[in-house]
Coordinates of C-alpha atoms in Angstrom, one line a residue:
Chain A
X30 CA -21.4 -76.0 33.0
X31 CA -20.2 -76.0 36.6
X32 CA -23.4 -77.9 37.5
X33 CA -22.5 -80.3 34.8
X34 CA -18.9 -80.6 36.1
X35 CA -20.1 -81.2 39.7
X36 CA -22.5 -83.9 38.5
X37 CA -19.7 -85.4 36.4
X38 CA -17.1 -85.4 39.3
X39 CA -19.6 -86.8 41.8
X40 CA -20.5 -89.7 39.5
X41 CA -16.9 -90.4 38.9
X42 CA -16.1 -90.5 42.6
X43 CA -19.1 -92.8 43.2
X44 CA -17.7 -95.2 40.6
X45 CA -14.3 -95.1 42.2
X46 CA -12.3 -93.3 39.5
X47 CA -9.5 -91.1 41.0
X48 CA -9.6 -87.3 40.6
X49 CA -6.6 -87.2 38.3
X50 CA -8.2 -89.6 35.8
X51 CA -11.4 -87.6 36.0
X52 CA -9.5 -84.4 35.3
X53 CA -7.8 -85.9 32.3
X54 CA -11.2 -87.2 31.0
X55 CA -12.7 -83.7 31.5
X56 CA -9.8 -82.1 29.5
X57 CA -10.3 -84.7 26.7
X58 CA -14.0 -83.7 26.6
X59 CA -13.0 -80.0 26.6
X60 CA -10.4 -80.6 23.9
X61 CA -12.9 -82.3 21.6
X62 CA -15.3 -79.4 22.2
X63 CA -12.5 -77.0 21.2
X64 CA -11.7 -79.0 18.0
X65 CA -15.4 -79.1 17.1
X66 CA -15.7 -75.3 17.6
X67 CA -12.4 -74.8 15.6
X68 CA -13.7 -76.6 12.5
X69 CA -17.1 -75.1 12.5
X70 CA -16.2 -71.4 13.2
X71 CA -13.1 -71.3 11.0
X72 CA -15.1 -72.7 8.1
X73 CA -17.7 -70.0 8.7
X74 CA -15.1 -67.2 8.7
X75 CA -13.5 -68.7 5.6
X76 CA -16.9 -68.7 3.9
X77 CA -17.4 -65.0 4.9
X78 CA -14.0 -64.0 3.6
X79 CA -14.7 -65.9 0.4
X80 CA -18.0 -64.0 -0.1
X81 CA -16.6 -60.6 0.8
X82 CA -13.2 -60.6 -0.9
X83 CA -13.2 -63.7 -3.1
X84 CA -9.6 -64.4 -2.2
X85 CA -9.8 -68.1 -1.9
X86 CA -9.6 -70.0 -5.1
X87 CA -9.1 -73.5 -4.0
X88 CA -9.5 -75.2 -7.4
X89 CA -6.8 -73.3 -9.3
X90 CA -3.2 -74.1 -8.5
X91 CA -0.2 -72.8 -10.3
X92 CA 2.9 -74.9 -10.9
X93 CA 5.2 -72.8 -8.7
X94 CA 2.9 -73.3 -5.8
X95 CA 2.8 -77.1 -6.4
X96 CA 6.5 -77.0 -6.3
X97 CA 6.6 -75.2 -3.0
X98 CA 4.1 -77.6 -1.5
X99 CA 6.2 -80.5 -2.7
X100 CA 8.9 -79.1 -0.4
X101 CA 6.5 -78.4 2.4
X102 CA 4.5 -81.6 2.4
X103 CA 7.0 -83.7 4.4
X104 CA 7.8 -80.9 6.8
X105 CA 5.7 -82.1 9.7
X106 CA 7.2 -79.9 12.5
X107 CA 6.3 -76.7 10.8
X108 CA 2.7 -77.9 10.5
X109 CA 2.6 -78.9 14.1
X110 CA 4.2 -75.6 15.1
X111 CA 1.2 -73.7 13.6
X112 CA -1.7 -76.1 14.2
X113 CA -1.0 -77.1 17.8
X114 CA -1.0 -73.5 19.2
X115 CA -4.2 -72.7 17.3
X116 CA -6.0 -75.6 18.9
X117 CA -4.5 -74.6 22.3
X118 CA -5.9 -71.0 21.9
X119 CA -9.5 -72.4 21.8
X120 CA -9.0 -73.8 25.3
X121 CA -8.1 -70.5 26.8
X122 CA -11.3 -68.7 25.8
X123 CA -13.8 -68.0 28.7
X124 CA -16.9 -69.2 26.8
X125 CA -19.2 -68.4 29.8
X126 CA -19.0 -67.4 33.4
X127 CA -18.1 -70.9 34.7
X128 CA -17.0 -72.8 31.6
X129 CA -13.3 -72.2 30.6
X130 CA -11.7 -75.3 29.2
X131 CA -8.3 -74.4 30.6
X132 CA -8.8 -72.0 33.6
X133 CA -5.6 -70.1 34.3
X134 CA -4.7 -67.0 36.4
X135 CA -2.4 -65.8 33.7
X136 CA -4.7 -66.6 30.7
X137 CA -4.2 -63.1 29.2
X138 CA -0.5 -63.5 29.1
X139 CA -0.8 -67.0 27.6
X140 CA -3.3 -65.9 25.1
X141 CA -1.3 -62.9 24.0
X142 CA 2.0 -64.8 23.7
X143 CA 0.4 -67.6 21.6
X144 CA -1.4 -65.1 19.4
X145 CA 1.9 -63.2 18.8
X146 CA 3.7 -66.5 18.2
X147 CA 1.1 -67.5 15.6
X148 CA 1.2 -64.1 13.9
X149 CA 5.0 -64.3 13.7
X150 CA 4.9 -67.9 12.5
X151 CA 2.6 -67.1 9.6
X152 CA 4.6 -63.9 8.7
X153 CA 7.8 -65.9 8.9
X154 CA 6.6 -68.6 6.6
X155 CA 5.0 -66.2 4.3
X156 CA 8.1 -63.9 4.0
X157 CA 10.7 -66.6 4.0
X158 CA 8.7 -68.9 1.7
X159 CA 10.7 -68.0 -1.4
X160 CA 13.4 -65.6 -0.3
X161 CA 15.9 -66.8 2.2
X162 CA 17.2 -63.5 3.4
X163 CA 13.9 -62.0 4.3
X164 CA 13.8 -63.3 7.9
X165 CA 15.2 -60.1 9.3
X166 CA 12.7 -58.0 7.5
X167 CA 9.9 -60.3 8.7
X168 CA 11.1 -59.9 12.3
X169 CA 11.4 -56.1 12.1
X170 CA 8.0 -55.7 10.5
X171 CA 6.4 -58.0 13.1
X172 CA 7.9 -56.1 16.0
X173 CA 6.9 -52.7 14.7
X174 CA 3.3 -53.8 14.3
X175 CA 3.0 -55.8 17.5
X176 CA 4.4 -53.2 19.9
X177 CA 1.4 -50.8 19.8
X178 CA -0.9 -53.7 20.3
X179 CA 0.9 -54.9 23.4
X180 CA 0.9 -51.3 24.9
X181 CA -2.8 -51.1 24.3
X182 CA -3.3 -54.3 26.2
X183 CA -1.1 -53.0 29.1
X184 CA -3.7 -50.2 29.5
X185 CA -6.4 -52.8 30.3
X186 CA -4.1 -54.4 32.9
X187 CA -3.7 -50.9 34.5
X188 CA -7.5 -50.6 34.7
X189 CA -8.3 -54.1 36.0
X190 CA -5.1 -55.1 37.7
X191 CA -5.6 -58.7 36.6
X192 CA -4.1 -61.1 34.1
X193 CA -7.1 -63.4 34.1
X194 CA -9.4 -63.0 31.1
X195 CA -12.5 -64.1 33.1
X196 CA -11.7 -61.6 35.9
X197 CA -11.4 -58.9 33.3
X198 CA -14.8 -59.7 31.9
X199 CA -16.3 -59.9 35.4
X200 CA -14.8 -56.4 36.1
X201 CA -16.8 -55.2 33.1
X202 CA -20.0 -56.6 34.5
X203 CA -20.0 -54.3 37.6
X204 CA -21.9 -51.7 35.6
X205 CA -24.7 -53.6 33.9
X206 CA -24.6 -51.6 30.7
X207 CA -22.5 -51.2 27.6
X208 CA -20.9 -48.2 29.4
X209 CA -19.3 -50.8 31.8
X210 CA -17.3 -52.2 29.0
X211 CA -13.7 -51.2 28.9
X212 CA -14.0 -49.6 25.5
X213 CA -15.2 -46.4 27.2
X214 CA -12.0 -45.6 29.1
X215 CA -9.7 -47.3 26.6
X216 CA -11.2 -46.2 23.3
X217 CA -7.8 -45.5 21.8
X218 CA -6.6 -48.9 22.9
X219 CA -9.4 -50.7 21.2
X220 CA -8.8 -48.9 17.9
X221 CA -5.1 -49.5 18.1
X222 CA -5.6 -53.1 18.8
X223 CA -8.1 -53.7 15.9
X224 CA -6.0 -51.6 13.5
X225 CA -2.9 -53.6 14.5
X226 CA -4.7 -56.9 13.8
X227 CA -5.9 -55.6 10.4
X228 CA -2.5 -54.3 9.4
X229 CA -0.7 -57.5 10.4
X230 CA -3.3 -59.5 8.4
X231 CA -2.9 -57.3 5.4
X232 CA 0.9 -57.6 5.6
X233 CA 0.5 -61.3 5.8
X234 CA -1.8 -61.6 2.8
X235 CA 0.4 -59.4 0.7
X236 CA 3.3 -61.7 1.4
X237 CA 1.2 -64.9 1.0
X238 CA 0.1 -63.8 -2.4
X239 CA 3.7 -63.0 -3.5
X240 CA 5.4 -66.0 -2.0
X241 CA 5.4 -69.4 -3.5
X242 CA 4.1 -70.8 -0.3
X243 CA 0.7 -69.3 -1.0
X244 CA -1.9 -70.6 1.4
X245 CA -4.8 -69.5 -0.7
X246 CA -4.6 -71.5 -3.9
X247 CA -4.0 -75.0 -2.8
X248 CA -6.0 -78.2 -2.7
X249 CA -4.0 -80.3 -0.4
X250 CA -5.7 -81.3 2.8
X251 CA -2.8 -80.4 5.1
X252 CA -2.7 -77.0 3.6
X253 CA -6.4 -76.7 3.9
X254 CA -6.0 -77.3 7.7
X255 CA -3.4 -74.5 7.7
X256 CA -5.9 -72.2 5.9
X257 CA -8.4 -73.1 8.6
X258 CA -5.9 -72.3 11.3
X259 CA -5.3 -68.9 9.6
X260 CA -9.0 -68.1 9.7
X261 CA -9.3 -69.3 13.3
X262 CA -6.4 -66.9 14.1
X263 CA -8.6 -64.1 12.7
X264 CA -11.5 -65.2 14.9
X265 CA -9.3 -65.7 17.9
X266 CA -7.8 -62.3 17.7
X267 CA -11.4 -60.8 17.5
X268 CA -12.4 -63.0 20.5
X269 CA -9.4 -61.6 22.4
X270 CA -10.3 -58.0 21.6
X271 CA -14.0 -58.7 22.5
X272 CA -13.0 -60.2 25.9
X273 CA -10.8 -57.2 26.6
X274 CA -12.8 -54.3 25.3
X275 CA -16.4 -55.4 24.5
X276 CA -17.5 -57.3 27.5
X277 CA -16.7 -60.8 26.4
X278 CA -19.7 -63.0 27.1
X279 CA -21.8 -60.2 28.7
X280 CA -25.1 -59.3 27.1
X281 CA -25.2 -56.0 25.3
X282 CA -28.7 -55.2 26.6
X283 CA -27.6 -55.3 30.3
X284 CA -29.8 -58.4 31.1
X285 CA -30.0 -62.0 29.9
X286 CA -32.9 -62.8 27.6
X287 CA -33.2 -66.2 29.3
X288 CA -33.9 -64.5 32.7
X289 CA -36.9 -62.6 31.4
X290 CA -39.4 -65.4 31.9
X291 CA -38.8 -67.5 35.1
X292 CA -39.8 -71.0 34.3
X293 CA -37.5 -73.3 36.3
X294 CA -34.3 -72.5 38.2
X295 CA -32.2 -75.2 36.6
X296 CA -33.5 -74.4 33.1
X297 CA -32.9 -70.7 33.5
X298 CA -29.4 -71.0 34.9
X299 CA -28.4 -73.5 32.2
X300 CA -29.9 -71.3 29.5
X301 CA -27.8 -68.4 30.8
X302 CA -24.6 -70.3 30.0
X303 CA -25.7 -71.0 26.5
X304 CA -26.7 -67.4 26.0
X305 CA -23.3 -66.3 27.2
X306 CA -21.6 -68.5 24.6
X307 CA -24.0 -67.1 22.0
X308 CA -23.2 -63.5 22.8
X309 CA -19.4 -64.1 22.8
X310 CA -19.6 -65.8 19.4
X311 CA -21.9 -63.3 17.9
X312 CA -19.8 -60.3 19.0
X313 CA -16.6 -61.9 17.8
X314 CA -18.2 -62.9 14.5
X315 CA -19.3 -59.3 13.9
X316 CA -15.9 -58.0 14.8
X317 CA -14.1 -60.5 12.6
X318 CA -16.4 -59.5 9.6
X319 CA -15.3 -55.8 10.3
X320 CA -11.7 -56.9 10.4
X321 CA -12.0 -58.8 7.1
X322 CA -13.7 -55.7 5.5
X323 CA -11.0 -53.4 6.8
X324 CA -8.3 -55.8 5.7
X325 CA -9.4 -55.6 2.0
X326 CA -9.3 -51.9 2.2
X327 CA -5.9 -51.9 3.8
X328 CA -4.4 -54.0 1.0
X329 CA -4.5 -51.0 -1.3
X330 CA -2.0 -49.1 0.9
X331 CA 1.7 -49.8 0.5
X332 CA 3.4 -52.1 3.0
X333 CA 5.9 -49.4 4.2
X334 CA 3.1 -46.9 4.7
X335 CA 1.1 -49.2 6.9
X336 CA 4.1 -49.9 9.2
X337 CA 4.9 -46.1 9.3
X338 CA 1.3 -45.4 10.4
X339 CA 1.6 -47.9 13.1
X340 CA 5.0 -46.9 14.3
X341 CA 4.7 -43.1 14.2
X342 CA 1.0 -42.5 14.9
X343 CA -0.5 -45.5 16.7
X344 CA 2.5 -46.2 19.0
X345 CA 2.5 -42.7 20.6
X346 CA -1.3 -43.0 20.8
X347 CA -0.9 -46.2 22.7
X348 CA 1.4 -44.5 25.3
X349 CA -1.3 -41.8 25.7
X350 CA -3.8 -44.6 26.2
X351 CA -1.7 -46.0 29.0
X352 CA -1.7 -42.5 30.6
X353 CA -5.5 -42.3 30.4
X354 CA -5.9 -45.8 31.8
X355 CA -3.6 -44.7 34.7
X356 CA -5.5 -41.6 35.5
X357 CA -9.0 -43.1 35.3
X358 CA -8.7 -45.2 38.5
X359 CA -7.1 -42.4 40.4
X360 CA -10.1 -40.2 39.9
X361 CA -12.7 -42.5 41.3
X362 CA -12.3 -45.3 38.7
X363 CA -14.3 -46.6 35.9
Chain B
X7 CA -0.5 -76.9 40.5
X8 CA -3.9 -78.0 39.3
X9 CA -4.2 -74.9 37.2
X10 CA -1.0 -75.5 35.3
X11 CA -1.7 -79.2 35.0
X12 CA -4.7 -78.2 32.9
X13 CA -2.6 -76.0 30.6
X14 CA 0.0 -78.8 30.3
X15 CA -2.6 -81.5 29.5
X16 CA -4.4 -79.3 27.0
X17 CA -1.1 -78.4 25.3
X18 CA 0.0 -82.0 25.1
X19 CA -3.4 -83.0 23.7
X20 CA -3.3 -80.3 21.0
X21 CA 0.3 -81.3 20.0
X22 CA -0.6 -85.0 19.9
X23 CA -3.7 -84.3 17.8
X24 CA -1.8 -82.2 15.3
X25 CA 1.0 -84.7 15.0
X26 CA -1.5 -87.6 14.4
X27 CA -3.6 -85.6 11.9
X28 CA -0.4 -84.6 10.1
X29 CA 0.6 -88.2 9.8
X30 CA -2.9 -89.4 8.8
X31 CA -3.5 -87.0 6.1
X32 CA -1.7 -88.3 3.0
X33 CA -1.1 -85.6 0.5
X34 CA -2.7 -86.4 -2.8
X35 CA -0.6 -86.5 -5.9
X36 CA -1.5 -83.9 -8.5
X37 CA -1.6 -84.6 -12.2
X38 CA 0.0 -81.4 -13.0
X39 CA 3.6 -81.3 -14.2
X40 CA 6.1 -80.2 -11.8
X41 CA 8.4 -77.7 -13.3
X42 CA 11.7 -76.8 -11.6
X43 CA 11.4 -73.8 -9.4
X44 CA 13.7 -71.0 -10.2
X45 CA 15.1 -69.9 -6.9
X46 CA 15.6 -66.2 -7.2
X47 CA 18.5 -65.1 -5.1
X48 CA 17.7 -62.2 -3.0
X49 CA 20.3 -59.8 -1.7
X50 CA 19.7 -57.1 0.7
X51 CA 22.1 -54.2 0.9
X52 CA 24.3 -54.1 4.0
X53 CA 22.9 -50.8 5.2
X54 CA 19.4 -52.0 4.9
X55 CA 20.2 -55.0 7.1
X56 CA 21.8 -52.8 9.7
X57 CA 18.7 -50.6 9.7
X58 CA 16.5 -53.6 10.2
X59 CA 18.6 -54.9 13.0
X60 CA 18.6 -51.4 14.6
X61 CA 14.8 -51.4 14.5
X62 CA 14.7 -54.9 16.1
X63 CA 17.0 -53.7 18.8
X64 CA 15.0 -50.6 19.5
X65 CA 11.7 -52.5 19.6
X66 CA 13.3 -55.1 22.0
X67 CA 14.2 -52.2 24.3
X68 CA 10.5 -51.1 24.2
X69 CA 9.6 -54.7 25.1
X70 CA 11.9 -54.5 28.1
X71 CA 10.1 -51.3 29.2
X72 CA 6.8 -53.0 28.7
X73 CA 7.9 -55.9 30.9
X74 CA 9.1 -53.4 33.6
X75 CA 5.7 -51.7 33.5
X76 CA 3.7 -55.0 33.8
X77 CA 4.2 -55.9 37.5
X78 CA 3.6 -52.2 38.4
X79 CA 0.3 -52.3 36.5
X80 CA -0.9 -55.3 38.5
X81 CA -0.6 -53.4 41.8
X82 CA -1.3 -49.9 40.5
X83 CA -4.6 -49.4 42.3
X84 CA -3.2 -50.2 45.7
X85 CA -0.3 -47.8 45.4
X86 CA -0.3 -44.1 46.4
X87 CA -0.2 -41.1 44.0
X88 CA 3.6 -40.8 44.7
X89 CA 4.2 -44.1 42.8
X90 CA 2.0 -42.7 40.0
X91 CA 4.3 -39.8 39.5
X92 CA 7.4 -42.0 39.6
X93 CA 6.0 -44.1 36.8
X94 CA 4.9 -41.0 35.0
X95 CA 8.6 -39.9 34.8
X96 CA 9.4 -43.4 33.4
X97 CA 6.8 -43.0 30.7
X98 CA 7.9 -39.5 29.8
X99 CA 11.4 -40.8 29.3
X100 CA 9.9 -43.4 27.0
X101 CA 8.1 -40.6 25.0
X102 CA 11.3 -38.6 24.7
X103 CA 13.3 -41.6 23.4
X104 CA 10.6 -42.0 20.8
X105 CA 10.7 -38.4 19.8
X106 CA 14.5 -38.7 19.4
X107 CA 14.0 -41.8 17.2
X108 CA 11.4 -40.0 15.1
X109 CA 13.7 -37.0 14.5
X110 CA 16.6 -39.3 13.6
X111 CA 14.5 -41.3 11.1
X112 CA 13.2 -38.1 9.5
X113 CA 16.7 -36.7 9.1
X114 CA 17.8 -39.9 7.4
X115 CA 14.9 -39.8 5.1
X116 CA 15.6 -36.3 4.0
X117 CA 19.3 -37.1 3.4

């Protein structure tokens, strides 16, 4: 992709277009790529969830839900509040070594804040949907679930001392094995993070089912987009955990399949980029399937019990995880 | 500057796209009858609200501790072992506060 960008910028300067216009055109291209990826992958995840759990029943709508949507349909700001950050998240993902739509030195922080914001927005809408005084409960539930997840991410920053997602992935490529991935030192962190995602999703779905603003039984196109953004949220959270703990776009075999047969330098290098995108999407799809499977199991447990497990077991474990992540670099590093 | 310009442009693009799509999509009218929704009033007891606010305050305190640890974690590898022990004390304090909270919650549950 960097070759592509260089070629693109060179041709633009030859034509006489200024760098600023070129940058904007490049971002428009990247944005269209992100929108395309959003629609395809969130549809795939929705299909998987439909097959595994059979939750989505788009054809049947109850009268109460129609009423709630009648209220919601003219509420454009709330739609933008959820849909715009979901699209923005797709730009922050390091798809390959050189292709990141929005390269940023603090991409981890940006990613985490937007992910938390989206989780909170969904939980808020779900819990407040019918009952007005539930906002405080939504906030306290959210904070109790999100804290262990944040502490587990802090362990990764201790290990890599970077806030850039691409740098974190490159740190994992120093050892060209699966042992180089950060899941080996921060195994607690990985499980805490995944369980946190699963529990917040199960909390969400419980509320979504109860509240009148149910996202699962509606045929309106705007709400369909909200459903898609919900599924993209599942995928994005798995992408984030893959980038942090499972090597991101790195191959699990330790070498790239496209480098086995040397045909042509340009062909091989361009094939590596596509392979990196393939590995990232494959890993995150597998993880999101696992998350969906766990989510269905988690729904059987009571809401209060889930939060208690997170607050009283996983939160102390996340502090232990930080201690482990602090000690590992002191004794020779990972 | 160039880095944040990218973030800014992408954010504006995503907001514009979602606004436009929200305006374009006209919501279809359904043939189903629309019954009046019965708004169920929901009251939480005062104590329950205070407990929730207490939890929010406690977790915000933990957030503050997390933010204090963040700059330290970025330069952790360059620092000496002396700094390690200093932060260890900080984390131990965090653990003790959590144990206190745990005990208090248990007592309240028993009562």
